[in-house]
PDB file of C-alpha atoms in Angstrom:
ATOM      1  CA  MET A  28      87.867  89.087 157.606  1.00 36.00           C
ATOM      2  CA  SER A  29      85.583  88.964 154.506  1.00 39.00           C
ATOM      3  CA  GLU A  30      81.714  88.915 155.026  1.00 42.00           C
ATOM      4  CA  VAL A  31      81.448  86.790 151.990  1.00 42.00           C
ATOM      5  CA  PRO A  32      82.447  82.996 152.176  1.00 46.00           C
ATOM      6  CA  ASP A  33      82.719  82.494 148.472  1.00 81.00           C
ATOM      7  CA  LEU A  34      84.811  84.156 145.917  1.00 94.00           C
ATOM      8  CA  PRO A  35      83.223  86.689 143.274  1.00 97.00           C
ATOM      9  CA  GLY A  36      82.804  85.554 139.610  1.00 98.00           C
ATOM     10  CA  ASP A  37      85.841  86.364 137.551  1.00 98.00           C
ATOM     11  CA  ASN A  38      84.876  88.753 134.725  1.00 98.00           C
ATOM     12  CA  HIS A  39      88.106  89.139 132.961  1.00 98.00           C
ATOM     13  CA  VAL A  40      89.470  85.872 131.540  1.00 98.00           C
ATOM     14  CA  HIS A  41      91.287  84.895 128.359  1.00 98.00           C
ATOM     15  CA  THR A  42      91.568  81.594 126.540  1.00 98.00           C
ATOM     16  CA  GLU A  43      93.016  80.213 123.469  1.00 98.00           C
ATOM     17  CA  TRP A  44      90.662  82.537 121.518  1.00 98.00           C
ATOM     18  CA  SER A  45      92.763  85.660 122.380  1.00 98.00           C
ATOM     19  CA  TRP A  46      95.757  86.095 120.380  1.00 98.00           C
ATOM     20  CA  ASP A  47      98.260  86.430 123.430  1.00 97.00           C
ATOM     21  CA  ALA A  48      96.929  83.611 125.615  1.00 98.00           C
ATOM     22  CA  VAL A  49      99.243  80.927 124.388  1.00 96.00           C
ATOM     23  CA  GLU A  50      98.540  78.831 127.349  1.00 98.00           C
ATOM     24  CA  GLY A  51      94.882  79.579 127.408  1.00 98.00           C
ATOM     25  CA  ALA A  52      92.227  76.764 127.529  1.00 98.00           C
ATOM     26  CA  MET A  53      88.531  77.497 127.838  1.00 98.00           C
ATOM     27  CA  ASP A  54      87.530  74.048 128.899  1.00 98.00           C
ATOM     28  CA  ALA A  55      90.438  73.773 131.518  1.00 98.00           C
ATOM     29  CA  THR A  56      89.509  77.165 132.872  1.00 98.00           C
ATOM     30  CA  CYS A  57      85.722  76.040 133.462  1.00 98.00           C
ATOM     31  CA  ALA A  58      87.203  72.953 135.190  1.00 98.00           C
ATOM     32  CA  ARG A  59      89.235  75.262 137.370  1.00 98.00           C
ATOM     33  CA  ALA A  60      86.294  77.506 137.906  1.00 98.00           C
ATOM     34  CA  GLU A  61      84.226  74.662 139.263  1.00 97.00           C
ATOM     35  CA  GLN A  62      87.074  73.700 141.561  1.00 97.00           C
ATOM     36  CA  LEU A  63      87.123  77.108 143.047  1.00 97.00           C
ATOM     37  CA  ARG A  64      83.393  77.236 143.502  1.00 96.00           C
ATOM     38  CA  LEU A  65      83.242  80.368 141.391  1.00 97.00           C
ATOM     39  CA  PRO A  66      79.512  81.693 140.785  1.00 97.00           C
ATOM     40  CA  SER A  67      80.513  82.731 137.185  1.00 98.00           C
ATOM     41  CA  VAL A  68      83.468  83.122 134.584  1.00 98.00           C
ATOM     42  CA  ALA A  69      83.417  85.598 131.840  1.00 98.00           C
ATOM     43  CA  PHE A  70      85.462  84.951 128.917  1.00 98.00           C
ATOM     44  CA  THR A  71      86.469  88.361 127.642  1.00 98.00           C
ATOM     45  CA  GLU A  72      88.621  87.563 124.612  1.00 98.00           C
ATOM     46  CA  HIS A  73      90.923  90.268 123.076  1.00 98.00           C
ATOM     47  CA  ALA A  74      89.893  92.521 120.452  1.00 97.00           C
ATOM     48  CA  ASP A  75      92.739  94.745 120.027  1.00 97.00           C
ATOM     49  CA  LEU A  76      91.730  96.999 117.068  1.00 95.00           C
ATOM     50  CA  THR A  77      94.851  99.344 117.345  1.00 97.00           C
ATOM     51  CA  PRO A  78      97.870  98.557 115.105  1.00 97.00           C
ATOM     52  CA  TRP A  79     100.833  99.366 117.408  1.00 98.00           C
ATOM     53  CA  VAL A  80     103.927 101.179 116.066  1.00 97.00           C
ATOM     54  CA  VAL A  81     107.231  99.424 116.613  1.00 96.00           C
ATOM     55  CA  ARG A  82     110.447 101.213 117.003  1.00 95.00           C
ATOM     56  CA  PRO A  83     114.045  99.648 116.989  1.00 93.00           C
ATOM     57  CA  GLY A  84     114.903  98.280 120.353  1.00 93.00           C
ATOM     58  CA  ASP A  85     111.384  97.409 121.233  1.00 96.00           C
ATOM     59  CA  ALA A  86     111.064  93.890 122.713  1.00 95.00           C
ATOM     60  CA  MET A  87     109.545  91.538 120.337  1.00 96.00           C
ATOM     61  CA  PRO A  88     108.597  88.259 121.877  1.00 96.00           C
ATOM     62  CA  ASP A  89     107.204  85.654 119.553  1.00 96.00           C
ATOM     63  CA  VAL A  90     103.664  86.355 120.625  1.00 96.00           C
ATOM     64  CA  LEU A  91     104.096  89.826 119.153  1.00 96.00           C
ATOM     65  CA  ALA A  92     106.400  89.204 116.334  1.00 97.00           C
ATOM     66  CA  ARG A  93     104.149  86.970 114.647  1.00 96.00           C
ATOM     67  CA  TRP A  94     101.633  89.734 113.998  1.00 97.00           C
ATOM     68  CA  LEU A  95     104.287  92.240 112.730  1.00 97.00           C
ATOM     69  CA  ARG A  96     103.185  93.841 109.494  1.00 96.00           C
ATOM     70  CA  PRO A  97     105.539  95.167 106.645  1.00 95.00           C
ATOM     71  CA  ASP A  98     104.699  98.470 107.663  1.00 94.00           C
ATOM     72  CA  GLY A  99     106.343  98.119 111.079  1.00 93.00           C
ATOM     73  CA  ARG A 100     103.045  97.918 112.987  1.00 97.00           C
ATOM     74  CA  VAL A 101     101.787  94.766 115.191  1.00 97.00           C
ATOM     75  CA  ALA A 102      98.231  94.086 114.194  1.00 97.00           C
ATOM     76  CA  PRO A 103      97.122  90.804 116.135  1.00 97.00           C
ATOM     77  CA  ARG A 104      94.487  88.748 114.346  1.00 95.00           C
ATOM     78  CA  PRO A 105      90.909  89.636 114.832  1.00 95.00           C
ATOM     79  CA  LEU A 106      88.694  87.723 117.286  1.00 96.00           C
ATOM     80  CA  ASP A 107      86.922  84.676 115.497  1.00 96.00           C
ATOM     81  CA  VAL A 108      83.632  85.557 117.029  1.00 96.00           C
ATOM     82  CA  GLU A 109      81.804  82.482 115.589  1.00 95.00           C
ATOM     83  CA  GLY A 110      84.372  80.041 116.595  1.00 96.00           C
ATOM     84  CA  TYR A 111      84.665  81.583 120.126  1.00 97.00           C
ATOM     85  CA  LEU A 112      80.791  81.387 120.643  1.00 97.00           C
ATOM     86  CA  ALA A 113      80.696  77.605 119.466  1.00 97.00           C
ATOM     87  CA  CYS A 114      83.355  76.820 122.111  1.00 98.00           C
ATOM     88  CA  LEU A 115      81.608  78.782 124.743  1.00 98.00           C
ATOM     89  CA  GLN A 116      78.573  76.817 124.021  1.00 98.00           C
ATOM     90  CA  ARG A 117      80.284  73.432 124.118  1.00 98.00           C
ATOM     91  CA  CYS A 118      81.793  74.472 127.632  1.00 98.00           C
ATOM     92  CA  ARG A 119      78.024  75.493 128.717  1.00 98.00           C
ATOM     93  CA  GLU A 120      76.924  72.025 127.935  1.00 98.00           C
ATOM     94  CA  ARG A 121      80.009  70.224 129.572  1.00 98.00           C
ATOM     95  CA  TYR A 122      79.632  72.322 132.793  1.00 98.00           C
ATOM     96  CA  PRO A 123      76.106  72.910 133.346  1.00 97.00           C
ATOM     97  CA  GLU A 124      76.347  74.093 136.951  1.00 95.00           C
ATOM     98  CA  LEU A 125      78.774  76.945 136.103  1.00 97.00           C
ATOM     99  CA  ARG A 126      77.613  80.228 134.900  1.00 98.00           C
ATOM    100  CA  ILE A 127      79.559  80.858 131.713  1.00 98.00           C
ATOM    101  CA  LEU A 128      79.210  84.458 130.428  1.00 98.00           C
ATOM    102  CA  SER A 129      80.331  85.747 126.848  1.00 98.00           C
ATOM    103  CA  GLY A 130      82.612  88.842 126.751  1.00 98.00           C
ATOM    104  CA  VAL A 131      85.109  90.825 124.925  1.00 98.00           C
ATOM    105  CA  GLU A 132      87.793  93.096 125.742  1.00 98.00           C
ATOM    106  CA  LEU A 133      87.975  95.987 123.530  1.00 98.00           C
ATOM    107  CA  SER A 134      91.187  97.733 123.181  1.00 98.00           C
ATOM    108  CA  GLU A 135      90.750 101.670 122.618  1.00 98.00           C
ATOM    109  CA  PRO A 136      87.153 101.292 121.411  1.00 98.00           C
ATOM    110  CA  HIS A 137      86.709 105.144 121.413  1.00 98.00           C
ATOM    111  CA  TRP A 138      89.274 105.172 118.243  1.00 98.00           C
ATOM    112  CA  HIS A 139      87.421 102.529 116.409  1.00 97.00           C
ATOM    113  CA  PRO A 140      83.854 103.142 116.559  1.00 97.00           C
ATOM    114  CA  GLU A 141      82.831 101.375 113.365  1.00 97.00           C
ATOM    115  CA  GLN A 142      84.712  98.436 114.007  1.00 96.00           C
ATOM    116  CA  THR A 143      83.518  98.211 117.361  1.00 97.00           C
ATOM    117  CA  ALA A 144      79.962  98.422 116.363  1.00 97.00           C
ATOM    118  CA  ALA A 145      80.410  95.750 113.740  1.00 95.00           C
ATOM    119  CA  LEU A 146      82.006  93.443 116.300  1.00 96.00           C
ATOM    120  CA  LEU A 147      79.187  94.135 118.836  1.00 96.00           C
ATOM    121  CA  ALA A 148      76.244  93.652 116.534  1.00 92.00           C
ATOM    122  CA  GLY A 149      73.820  91.264 117.522  1.00 79.00           C
ATOM    123  CA  GLY A 150      74.319  91.738 121.463  1.00 81.00           C
ATOM    124  CA  ARG A 151      76.109  88.532 121.887  1.00 90.00           C
ATOM    125  CA  PHE A 152      78.350  89.513 124.726  1.00 97.00           C
ATOM    126  CA  HIS A 153      77.313  89.733 128.407  1.00 96.00           C
ATOM    127  CA  ARG A 154      80.672  91.623 129.682  1.00 98.00           C
ATOM    128  CA  VAL A 155      82.060  94.370 127.601  1.00 98.00           C
ATOM    129  CA  LEU A 156      85.357  95.758 128.731  1.00 98.00           C
ATOM    130  CA  GLY A 157      86.926  98.791 127.699  1.00 98.00           C
ATOM    131  CA  SER A 158      90.890  98.865 127.767  1.00 98.00           C
ATOM    132  CA  VAL A 159      93.670 101.149 127.169  1.00 98.00           C
ATOM    133  CA  HIS A 160      96.944  99.402 126.149  1.00 98.00           C
ATOM    134  CA  SER A 161      98.566 102.251 124.091  1.00 97.00           C
ATOM    135  CA  VAL A 162     100.003 105.674 124.542  1.00 97.00           C
ATOM    136  CA  GLY A 163     100.936 108.222 121.943  1.00 96.00           C
ATOM    137  CA  GLY A 164      97.565 108.661 120.539  1.00 96.00           C
ATOM    138  CA  ARG A 165      95.815 107.168 117.620  1.00 95.00           C
ATOM    139  CA  ALA A 166      98.284 108.500 115.149  1.00 94.00           C
ATOM    140  CA  GLU A 167     101.315 106.910 116.782  1.00 96.00           C
ATOM    141  CA  PRO A 168     100.089 104.314 119.100  1.00 98.00           C
ATOM    142  CA  ARG A 169     102.671 102.389 121.125  1.00 97.00           C
ATOM    143  CA  LEU A 170     102.161  99.683 123.564  1.00 98.00           C
ATOM    144  CA  VAL A 171     102.578 100.753 127.196  1.00 98.00           C
ATOM    145  CA  ASP A 172     105.390  98.342 127.792  1.00 96.00           C
ATOM    146  CA  HIS A 173     107.397  99.462 124.823  1.00 97.00           C
ATOM    147  CA  ALA A 174     106.937 103.193 125.780  1.00 97.00           C
ATOM    148  CA  MET A 175     108.262 102.276 129.213  1.00 97.00           C
ATOM    149  CA  GLY A 176     111.680 101.437 127.376  1.00 94.00           C
ATOM    150  CA  ASP A 177     112.469 104.806 126.171  1.00 94.00           C
ATOM    151  CA  THR A 178     110.088 107.341 127.933  1.00 96.00           C
ATOM    152  CA  ALA A 179     110.186 108.394 131.534  1.00 97.00           C
ATOM    153  CA  ALA A 180     107.884 106.049 133.611  1.00 98.00           C
ATOM    154  CA  ALA A 181     105.867 108.812 135.127  1.00 98.00           C
ATOM    155  CA  ASP A 182     105.301 110.413 131.611  1.00 98.00           C
ATOM    156  CA  VAL A 183     103.926 107.010 130.431  1.00 98.00           C
ATOM    157  CA  VAL A 184     101.541 106.658 133.330  1.00 98.00           C
ATOM    158  CA  ARG A 185     100.041 110.303 132.836  1.00 98.00           C
ATOM    159  CA  SER A 186      99.776 109.692 129.132  1.00 98.00           C
ATOM    160  CA  TYR A 187      97.822 106.528 129.812  1.00 98.00           C
ATOM    161  CA  LEU A 188      95.584 108.016 132.488  1.00 98.00           C
ATOM    162  CA  ALA A 189      94.878 111.055 130.157  1.00 98.00           C
ATOM    163  CA  GLU A 190      93.870 108.374 127.434  1.00 98.00           C
ATOM    164  CA  ALA A 191      91.784 106.381 130.017  1.00 98.00           C
ATOM    165  CA  ALA A 192      89.963 109.391 130.665  1.00 98.00           C
ATOM    166  CA  VAL A 193      89.137 110.280 127.316  1.00 98.00           C
ATOM    167  CA  MET A 194      87.766 106.783 126.678  1.00 98.00           C
ATOM    168  CA  ALA A 195      85.718 106.960 129.761  1.00 98.00           C
ATOM    169  CA  ALA A 196      84.153 110.152 128.579  1.00 98.00           C
ATOM    170  CA  SER A 197      83.375 108.919 125.326  1.00 98.00           C
ATOM    171  CA  ASP A 198      80.224 107.168 123.984  1.00 97.00           C
ATOM    172  CA  ALA A 199      82.183 103.948 123.294  1.00 98.00           C
ATOM    173  CA  PRO A 200      80.022 100.969 123.998  1.00 97.00           C
ATOM    174  CA  PHE A 201      81.677  99.386 126.848  1.00 98.00           C
ATOM    175  CA  SER A 202      80.401  98.753 130.618  1.00 98.00           C
ATOM    176  CA  VAL A 203      83.409  98.130 132.717  1.00 98.00           C
ATOM    177  CA  LEU A 204      86.839 100.070 132.610  1.00 99.00           C
ATOM    178  CA  ALA A 205      89.527  97.323 132.775  1.00 98.00           C
ATOM    179  CA  HIS A 206      92.777  97.715 134.477  1.00 98.00           C
ATOM    180  CA  ILE A 207      93.019 101.306 135.387  1.00 98.00           C
ATOM    181  CA  ASP A 208      96.653 100.543 136.748  1.00 98.00           C
ATOM    182  CA  TYR A 209      97.888  98.818 133.668  1.00 98.00           C
ATOM    183  CA  PRO A 210     101.167 100.651 133.427  1.00 98.00           C
ATOM    184  CA  VAL A 211     102.095  99.320 136.741  1.00 98.00           C
ATOM    185  CA  ARG A 212     102.788  95.878 135.187  1.00 97.00           C
ATOM    186  CA  HIS A 213     105.519  97.313 133.283  1.00 96.00           C
ATOM    187  CA  TRP A 214     107.017  99.906 136.029  1.00 97.00           C
ATOM    188  CA  PRO A 215     110.666  99.766 135.851  1.00 96.00           C
ATOM    189  CA  VAL A 216     112.480  98.774 138.739  1.00 94.00           C
ATOM    190  CA  ASP A 217     115.027 101.521 138.683  1.00 93.00           C
ATOM    191  CA  ALA A 218     112.056 104.108 138.899  1.00 93.00           C
ATOM    192  CA  GLY A 219     111.712 102.973 142.551  1.00 94.00           C
ATOM    193  CA  PRO A 220     108.334 101.829 144.031  1.00 94.00           C
ATOM    194  CA  PHE A 221     105.166 102.614 142.329  1.00 97.00           C
ATOM    195  CA  ARG A 222     103.061 105.181 144.392  1.00 97.00           C
ATOM    196  CA  PRO A 223      99.545 105.840 143.471  1.00 98.00           C
ATOM    197  CA  ALA A 224      99.595 108.898 145.476  1.00 98.00           C
ATOM    198  CA  ASP A 225     102.028 110.625 143.186  1.00 98.00           C
ATOM    199  CA  PHE A 226      99.362 110.171 140.489  1.00 98.00           C
ATOM    200  CA  GLU A 227      96.220 110.867 142.546  1.00 98.00           C
ATOM    201  CA  GLU A 228      94.934 113.793 140.643  1.00 98.00           C
ATOM    202  CA  GLU A 229      95.181 112.038 137.405  1.00 98.00           C
ATOM    203  CA  PHE A 230      93.637 108.681 138.777  1.00 98.00           C
ATOM    204  CA  ARG A 231      90.854 110.721 140.424  1.00 98.00           C
ATOM    205  CA  ALA A 232      90.183 112.583 137.229  1.00 98.00           C
ATOM    206  CA  VAL A 233      89.423 109.183 135.256  1.00 98.00           C
ATOM    207  CA  LEU A 234      87.487 107.906 138.240  1.00 98.00           C
ATOM    208  CA  THR A 235      85.321 111.012 138.206  1.00 98.00           C
ATOM    209  CA  VAL A 236      84.570 110.708 134.563  1.00 98.00           C
ATOM    210  CA  LEU A 237      83.783 107.140 134.732  1.00 98.00           C
ATOM    211  CA  ALA A 238      81.503 107.468 137.624  1.00 98.00           C
ATOM    212  CA  ALA A 239      79.466 110.050 135.598  1.00 98.00           C
ATOM    213  CA  SER A 240      79.238 107.788 132.680  1.00 98.00           C
ATOM    214  CA  GLY A 241      77.404 105.224 134.890  1.00 98.00           C
ATOM    215  CA  ARG A 242      80.150 102.563 134.062  1.00 98.00           C
ATOM    216  CA  ALA A 243      81.684 100.084 136.467  1.00 98.00           C
ATOM    217  CA  LEU A 244      85.488 100.021 137.675  1.00 98.00           C
ATOM    218  CA  GLU A 245      87.403  96.693 137.507  1.00 98.00           C
ATOM    219  CA  ILE A 246      89.344  95.517 140.284  1.00 98.00           C
ATOM    220  CA  ASN A 247      91.947  93.740 138.359  1.00 98.00           C
ATOM    221  CA  THR A 248      94.268  91.346 140.382  1.00 98.00           C
ATOM    222  CA  ARG A 249      96.928  90.557 137.741  1.00 97.00           C
ATOM    223  CA  VAL A 250      98.913  93.274 139.862  1.00 96.00           C
ATOM    224  CA  PRO A 251      96.675  93.806 142.896  1.00 96.00           C
ATOM    225  CA  LEU A 252      94.883  96.939 142.651  1.00 98.00           C
ATOM    226  CA  ALA A 253      95.870  99.499 145.415  1.00 98.00           C
ATOM    227  CA  PRO A 254      93.227  99.849 147.867  1.00 98.00           C
ATOM    228  CA  GLU A 255      93.244 103.672 147.730  1.00 98.00           C
ATOM    229  CA  LEU A 256      92.078 103.384 144.154  1.00 98.00           C
ATOM    230  CA  VAL A 257      88.938 101.662 145.201  1.00 98.00           C
ATOM    231  CA  ALA A 258      88.577 104.035 147.825  1.00 98.00           C
ATOM    232  CA  TRP A 259      88.847 107.073 145.337  1.00 98.00           C
ATOM    233  CA  TRP A 260      86.343 105.259 143.339  1.00 98.00           C
ATOM    234  CA  ALA A 261      83.737 105.329 146.131  1.00 98.00           C
ATOM    235  CA  ASP A 262      84.671 108.958 146.805  1.00 98.00           C
ATOM    236  CA  ALA A 263      83.868 109.689 143.108  1.00 98.00           C
ATOM    237  CA  GLY A 264      80.582 108.405 143.497  1.00 98.00           C
ATOM    238  CA  GLY A 265      81.333 105.034 141.568  1.00 98.00           C
ATOM    239  CA  ASP A 266      78.471 102.655 142.035  1.00 97.00           C
ATOM    240  CA  ALA A 267      79.783  99.241 141.031  1.00 98.00           C
ATOM    241  CA  VAL A 268      83.020  97.093 140.781  1.00 98.00           C
ATOM    242  CA  SER A 269      83.898  94.211 138.693  1.00 98.00           C
ATOM    243  CA  PHE A 270      86.543  91.600 139.716  1.00 98.00           C
ATOM    244  CA  GLY A 271      89.100  90.407 136.867  1.00 98.00           C
ATOM    245  CA  SER A 272      92.146  88.248 137.063  1.00 98.00           C
ATOM    246  CA  ASP A 273      93.093  88.834 133.587  1.00 98.00           C
ATOM    247  CA  ALA A 274      93.825  85.240 133.515  1.00 98.00           C
ATOM    248  CA  HIS A 275      95.757  83.979 130.430  1.00 98.00           C
ATOM    249  CA  ARG A 276      95.922  80.384 131.487  1.00 98.00           C
ATOM    250  CA  PRO A 277      93.647  78.380 133.757  1.00 98.00           C
ATOM    251  CA  ALA A 278      96.043  78.411 136.807  1.00 98.00           C
ATOM    252  CA  ASP A 279      95.448  82.193 137.234  1.00 98.00           C
ATOM    253  CA  LEU A 280      91.859  82.254 137.258  1.00 98.00           C
ATOM    254  CA  ALA A 281      90.599  84.161 140.308  1.00 98.00           C
ATOM    255  CA  ASN A 282      94.033  84.825 141.689  1.00 98.00           C
ATOM    256  CA  GLY A 283      93.925  87.368 144.564  1.00 98.00           C
ATOM    257  CA  PHE A 284      90.228  87.482 144.720  1.00 98.00           C
ATOM    258  CA  ALA A 285      89.810  87.088 148.511  1.00 97.00           C
ATOM    259  CA  ALA A 286      91.801  89.887 149.223  1.00 98.00           C
ATOM    260  CA  ALA A 287      90.251  92.054 146.405  1.00 98.00           C
ATOM    261  CA  ALA A 288      86.874  91.195 148.082  1.00 98.00           C
ATOM    262  CA  ASP A 289      87.842  92.496 151.074  1.00 97.00           C
ATOM    263  CA  VAL A 290      89.079  95.760 149.734  1.00 98.00           C
ATOM    264  CA  ALA A 291      85.968  96.077 148.170  1.00 98.00           C
ATOM    265  CA  LEU A 292      83.907  95.338 151.202  1.00 97.00           C
ATOM    266  CA  GLY A 293      85.917  98.139 153.187  1.00 97.00           C
ATOM    267  CA  CYS A 294      84.988 100.588 150.606  1.00 98.00           C
ATOM    268  CA  GLY A 295      81.318  99.935 150.811  1.00 97.00           C
ATOM    269  CA  PHE A 296      80.748  97.429 147.780  1.00 97.00           C
ATOM    270  CA  ARG A 297      78.554  94.491 148.223  1.00 96.00           C
ATOM    271  CA  PRO A 298      77.281  91.462 146.121  1.00 96.00           C
ATOM    272  CA  GLY A 299      73.902  91.424 145.033  1.00 94.00           C
ATOM    273  CA  THR A 300      71.101  88.871 144.813  1.00 93.00           C
ATOM    274  CA  ASP A 301      72.721  87.483 141.531  1.00 94.00           C
ATOM    275  CA  ALA A 302      75.829  85.674 142.466  1.00 92.00           C
ATOM    276  CA  ALA A 303      77.275  86.440 138.931  1.00 93.00           C
ATOM    277  CA  GLY A 304      76.412  90.145 138.962  1.00 95.00           C
ATOM    278  CA  LEU A 305      78.877  93.238 139.836  1.00 97.00           C
ATOM    279  CA  TRP A 306      79.136  94.375 143.437  1.00 98.00           C
ATOM    280  CA  SER A 307      77.456  97.526 144.061  1.00 97.00           C
ATOM    281  CA  ARG A 308      77.266 100.227 146.940  1.00 92.00           C
ATOM    282  CA  ARG A 309      73.587  99.957 146.692  1.00 76.00           C
ATOM    283  CA  ALA A 310      73.373  96.106 147.149  1.00 57.00           C
TER     284      ALA A 310
END
């Protein structure tokens, strides 16, 4: 049983200000957060700076197809920072009892230092997540789900984790590594069950570099993070964890957080005095 009666804050949430959150709604998400008695919610909207290569046969749902350029790359619209911040302020005024944090999810920020610096200028984001959504390198980046369609699943995972390690070792300005297990979302059924132990060496390599960088690991609940990964994070000397649902609609806010909190507690992570803060092994 959990030692903490309330759920932790959700530090990875998307709304209508993210290009792919077609059912997102910041106002309704705040209302949902109040219903759940969350101490905080961080709206970490997408800043996908990498134009992804599309090949014949790649699935192209409308949410992607609308951003397809004539050169065969998908380049989503940039984040409207001013519009987003104005919406955030309106929600703070409407929900004064809820701690509402600004945030951004940077895709491959180590590939785009100038764009990243310009986006973060002014220090207007409380939560800055670093994400990898691509494999293939900066010259030929493909979405992980597309790569899963024509490349061995295990090879995609290893390529993904190798890039995550490079990003974690970089000086890119992010404080939390998001969804270290992102490829699991697209793991093909015909590949059999996904077993973290098959990639233990690669996962531990990322976690070791991340711990040395002083950043936090996200326990992302979109697909429940395997408990052994949180244990490996503690083994690596990782100090802090952040909880993120990766919700793209209000109903998915804080999904799986009770179970995720129990996993974190079991690995020695505790909430601090700030209910909206990250959980630490020193708390």
